[in-house]
PDB file of C-alpha atoms in Angstrom:
ATOM      1  CA  UNK A 231      -3.406   9.573 -17.586  1.00 75.00           C
ATOM      2  CA  UNK A 232      -2.380   8.365 -14.104  1.00 80.00           C
ATOM      3  CA  UNK A 233      -3.892   5.316 -12.489  1.00 87.00           C
ATOM      4  CA  UNK A 234      -5.467   5.815  -9.055  1.00 91.00           C
ATOM      5  CA  UNK A 235      -5.577   3.467  -6.104  1.00 92.00           C
ATOM      6  CA  UNK A 236      -7.810   4.702  -3.284  1.00 91.00           C
ATOM      7  CA  UNK A 237      -7.654   3.322   0.234  1.00 89.00           C
ATOM      8  CA  UNK A 238     -10.890   3.864   2.102  1.00 85.00           C
ATOM      9  CA  UNK A 239     -12.365   2.792   5.416  1.00 82.00           C
ATOM     10  CA  UNK A 240     -15.444   0.637   4.975  1.00 79.00           C
ATOM     11  CA  UNK A 241     -18.084  -0.613   7.333  1.00 74.00           C
ATOM     12  CA  UNK A 242     -17.121  -2.876  10.236  1.00 77.00           C
ATOM     13  CA  UNK A 243     -13.821  -1.043  10.820  1.00 76.00           C
ATOM     14  CA  UNK A 244     -12.111  -2.523   7.750  1.00 83.00           C
ATOM     15  CA  UNK A 245     -10.460  -1.013   4.688  1.00 87.00           C
ATOM     16  CA  UNK A 246     -10.960  -1.321   0.962  1.00 90.00           C
ATOM     17  CA  UNK A 247      -8.641  -0.768  -1.953  1.00 93.00           C
ATOM     18  CA  UNK A 248     -10.484   0.777  -4.899  1.00 93.00           C
ATOM     19  CA  UNK A 249      -9.396   1.350  -8.484  1.00 92.00           C
ATOM     20  CA  UNK A 250     -10.849   1.295 -11.994  1.00 89.00           C
ATOM     21  CA  UNK A 251     -10.622  -2.495 -11.983  1.00 94.00           C
ATOM     22  CA  UNK A 252     -12.769  -2.984  -8.902  1.00 95.00           C
ATOM     23  CA  UNK A 253     -12.746  -3.025  -5.127  1.00 95.00           C
ATOM     24  CA  UNK A 254     -11.185  -5.467  -2.740  1.00 94.00           C
ATOM     25  CA  UNK A 255     -11.452  -5.722   0.999  1.00 92.00           C
ATOM     26  CA  UNK A 256      -8.079  -5.494   2.714  1.00 89.00           C
ATOM     27  CA  UNK A 257      -7.164  -8.063   5.339  1.00 86.00           C
ATOM     28  CA  UNK A 258      -6.661  -5.992   8.494  1.00 85.00           C
ATOM     29  CA  UNK A 259      -4.418  -8.634  10.089  1.00 87.00           C
ATOM     30  CA  UNK A 260      -2.181  -8.813   6.993  1.00 88.00           C
ATOM     31  CA  UNK A 261      -2.069  -5.025   6.807  1.00 88.00           C
ATOM     32  CA  UNK A 262      -1.135  -4.802  10.493  1.00 89.00           C
ATOM     33  CA  UNK A 263       1.727  -7.269   9.934  1.00 91.00           C
ATOM     34  CA  UNK A 264       3.007  -5.271   6.965  1.00 90.00           C
ATOM     35  CA  UNK A 265       2.932  -2.062   9.013  1.00 91.00           C
ATOM     36  CA  UNK A 266       4.809  -3.733  11.883  1.00 90.00           C
ATOM     37  CA  UNK A 267       7.466  -5.103   9.518  1.00 88.00           C
ATOM     38  CA  UNK A 268       8.042  -1.657   8.047  1.00 88.00           C
ATOM     39  CA  UNK A 269       8.260  -0.043  11.471  1.00 87.00           C
ATOM     40  CA  UNK A 270      10.778  -2.662  12.590  1.00 86.00           C
ATOM     41  CA  UNK A 271      12.860  -2.990   9.418  1.00 83.00           C
ATOM     42  CA  UNK A 272      12.637   0.469   7.867  1.00 84.00           C
ATOM     43  CA  UNK A 273      11.891   3.252  10.308  1.00 79.00           C
ATOM     44  CA  UNK A 274      13.874   1.995  13.275  1.00 78.00           C
ATOM     45  CA  UNK A 275      17.127   1.169  11.481  1.00 72.00           C
ATOM     46  CA  UNK A 276      20.136   3.459  11.812  1.00 70.00           C
ATOM     47  CA  UNK A 277      21.790   2.075   8.678  1.00 73.00           C
ATOM     48  CA  UNK A 278      19.926   1.092   5.520  1.00 73.00           C
ATOM     49  CA  UNK A 279      20.288  -2.519   4.430  1.00 80.00           C
ATOM     50  CA  UNK A 280      19.708  -2.473   0.650  1.00 84.00           C
ATOM     51  CA  UNK A 281      18.539  -6.093   0.585  1.00 87.00           C
ATOM     52  CA  UNK A 282      16.041  -5.428   3.338  1.00 86.00           C
ATOM     53  CA  UNK A 283      14.766  -2.293   1.581  1.00 87.00           C
ATOM     54  CA  UNK A 284      14.304  -4.240  -1.654  1.00 89.00           C
ATOM     55  CA  UNK A 285      12.417  -6.961   0.210  1.00 90.00           C
ATOM     56  CA  UNK A 286      10.077  -4.394   1.787  1.00 90.00           C
ATOM     57  CA  UNK A 287       9.520  -2.833  -1.665  1.00 91.00           C
ATOM     58  CA  UNK A 288       8.782  -6.279  -3.098  1.00 92.00           C
ATOM     59  CA  UNK A 289       6.260  -6.974  -0.305  1.00 91.00           C
ATOM     60  CA  UNK A 290       4.544  -3.622  -0.836  1.00 92.00           C
ATOM     61  CA  UNK A 291       4.356  -4.252  -4.576  1.00 92.00           C
ATOM     62  CA  UNK A 292       2.964  -7.753  -4.121  1.00 92.00           C
ATOM     63  CA  UNK A 293       0.447  -6.605  -1.524  1.00 91.00           C
ATOM     64  CA  UNK A 294      -0.775  -3.689  -3.649  1.00 91.00           C
ATOM     65  CA  UNK A 295      -0.899  -5.837  -6.795  1.00 93.00           C
ATOM     66  CA  UNK A 296      -2.901  -8.547  -5.028  1.00 92.00           C
ATOM     67  CA  UNK A 297      -4.027 -11.795  -6.577  1.00 94.00           C
ATOM     68  CA  UNK A 298      -5.969  -9.733  -9.136  1.00 95.00           C
ATOM     69  CA  UNK A 299      -2.775  -8.253 -10.622  1.00 95.00           C
ATOM     70  CA  UNK A 300      -4.141  -4.695 -10.595  1.00 94.00           C
ATOM     71  CA  UNK A 301      -0.767  -2.985 -10.293  1.00 91.00           C
ATOM     72  CA  UNK A 302       0.828  -5.015 -13.093  1.00 91.00           C
ATOM     73  CA  UNK A 303      -2.190  -4.352 -15.299  1.00 91.00           C
ATOM     74  CA  UNK A 304      -2.107  -0.614 -14.548  1.00 89.00           C
ATOM     75  CA  UNK A 305       1.588  -0.430 -15.438  1.00 87.00           C
ATOM     76  CA  UNK A 306       0.978  -2.164 -18.772  1.00 87.00           C
ATOM     77  CA  UNK A 307      -2.117  -0.152 -19.705  1.00 87.00           C
ATOM     78  CA  UNK A 308      -0.889   3.299 -18.615  1.00 81.00           C
ATOM     79  CA  UNK A 309       1.673   4.603 -21.066  1.00 75.00           C
ATOM     80  CA  UNK A 310       2.850   7.368 -18.720  1.00 75.00           C
ATOM     81  CA  UNK A 311       3.253   4.773 -15.918  1.00 74.00           C
ATOM     82  CA  UNK A 312       2.047   7.156 -13.211  1.00 81.00           C
ATOM     83  CA  UNK A 313       0.372   5.598 -10.202  1.00 86.00           C
ATOM     84  CA  UNK A 314      -1.397   7.688  -7.553  1.00 88.00           C
ATOM     85  CA  UNK A 315      -2.064   6.330  -4.085  1.00 88.00           C
ATOM     86  CA  UNK A 316      -4.938   8.211  -2.481  1.00 88.00           C
ATOM     87  CA  UNK A 317      -4.540   7.869   1.276  1.00 82.00           C
ATOM     88  CA  UNK A 318      -6.555  10.943   2.256  1.00 73.00           C
ATOM     89  CA  UNK A 319      -9.676   8.987   3.173  1.00 69.00           C
ATOM     90  CA  UNK A 320      -7.728   6.859   5.644  1.00 63.00           C
ATOM     91  CA  UNK A 321      -6.067   9.787   7.391  1.00 59.00           C
ATOM     92  CA  UNK A 322      -9.319  11.770   7.630  1.00 60.00           C
ATOM     93  CA  UNK A 323     -11.483   8.873   8.780  1.00 61.00           C
ATOM     94  CA  UNK A 324     -13.702   9.599  11.754  1.00 66.00           C
ATOM     95  CA  UNK A 325     -15.157   7.341  14.450  1.00 71.00           C
ATOM     96  CA  UNK A 326     -12.623   4.557  14.054  1.00 75.00           C
ATOM     97  CA  UNK A 327     -11.774   2.201  16.884  1.00 79.00           C
ATOM     98  CA  UNK A 328      -8.257   2.702  18.318  1.00 82.00           C
ATOM     99  CA  UNK A 329      -7.040  -0.457  16.547  1.00 82.00           C
ATOM    100  CA  UNK A 330      -8.469   0.632  13.189  1.00 81.00           C
ATOM    101  CA  UNK A 331      -7.144   4.183  13.668  1.00 83.00           C
ATOM    102  CA  UNK A 332      -3.661   2.746  14.232  1.00 85.00           C
ATOM    103  CA  UNK A 333      -3.894   0.786  10.983  1.00 85.00           C
ATOM    104  CA  UNK A 334      -5.212   3.827   9.083  1.00 84.00           C
ATOM    105  CA  UNK A 335      -2.262   5.916  10.237  1.00 85.00           C
ATOM    106  CA  UNK A 336       0.154   3.069   9.553  1.00 87.00           C
ATOM    107  CA  UNK A 337      -1.189   2.655   6.026  1.00 87.00           C
ATOM    108  CA  UNK A 338      -0.533   6.315   5.307  1.00 84.00           C
ATOM    109  CA  UNK A 339       2.960   5.960   6.776  1.00 87.00           C
ATOM    110  CA  UNK A 340       4.110   2.888   4.808  1.00 91.00           C
ATOM    111  CA  UNK A 341       7.352   3.513   2.872  1.00 91.00           C
ATOM    112  CA  UNK A 342       5.654   3.785  -0.518  1.00 90.00           C
ATOM    113  CA  UNK A 343       8.868   5.256  -1.938  1.00 90.00           C
ATOM    114  CA  UNK A 344      10.313   1.723  -1.915  1.00 90.00           C
ATOM    115  CA  UNK A 345       7.961   0.847  -4.797  1.00 88.00           C
ATOM    116  CA  UNK A 346       9.939   3.113  -7.123  1.00 84.00           C
ATOM    117  CA  UNK A 347      12.355   0.469  -8.414  1.00 80.00           C
ATOM    118  CA  UNK A 348       9.515  -1.962  -9.113  1.00 78.00           C
ATOM    119  CA  UNK A 349       7.396   0.652 -10.878  1.00 78.00           C
ATOM    120  CA  UNK A 350      10.255   1.918 -13.061  1.00 75.00           C
ATOM    121  CA  UNK A 351      11.609  -1.423 -14.249  1.00 63.00           C
TER     122      UNK A 351
END
């Protein structure tokens, strides 16, 4: 059975990451920095730098895992090793400030495919 991570807007124009293990509030400043790094080092590059791609994947993994170790735990406990990232609630969010809307769209646009190597090893 796959493991689900859900990103959802919460009150006060912030975001939460929810899963079977609990809920944690996401640091909007940290999330904004991650989005900016990906836009600068992933989407705007003409040629892929494998080391840079691996570093972005490592940052995404570490950020998603958090200090709680939810991603590592999910990979150990789920024998089929499928992880679902539910971003629908962020892209469909209504009444967000322009700054929060930008982060919601950026979250949905992060290069999640770079997690593949870390999830499969």
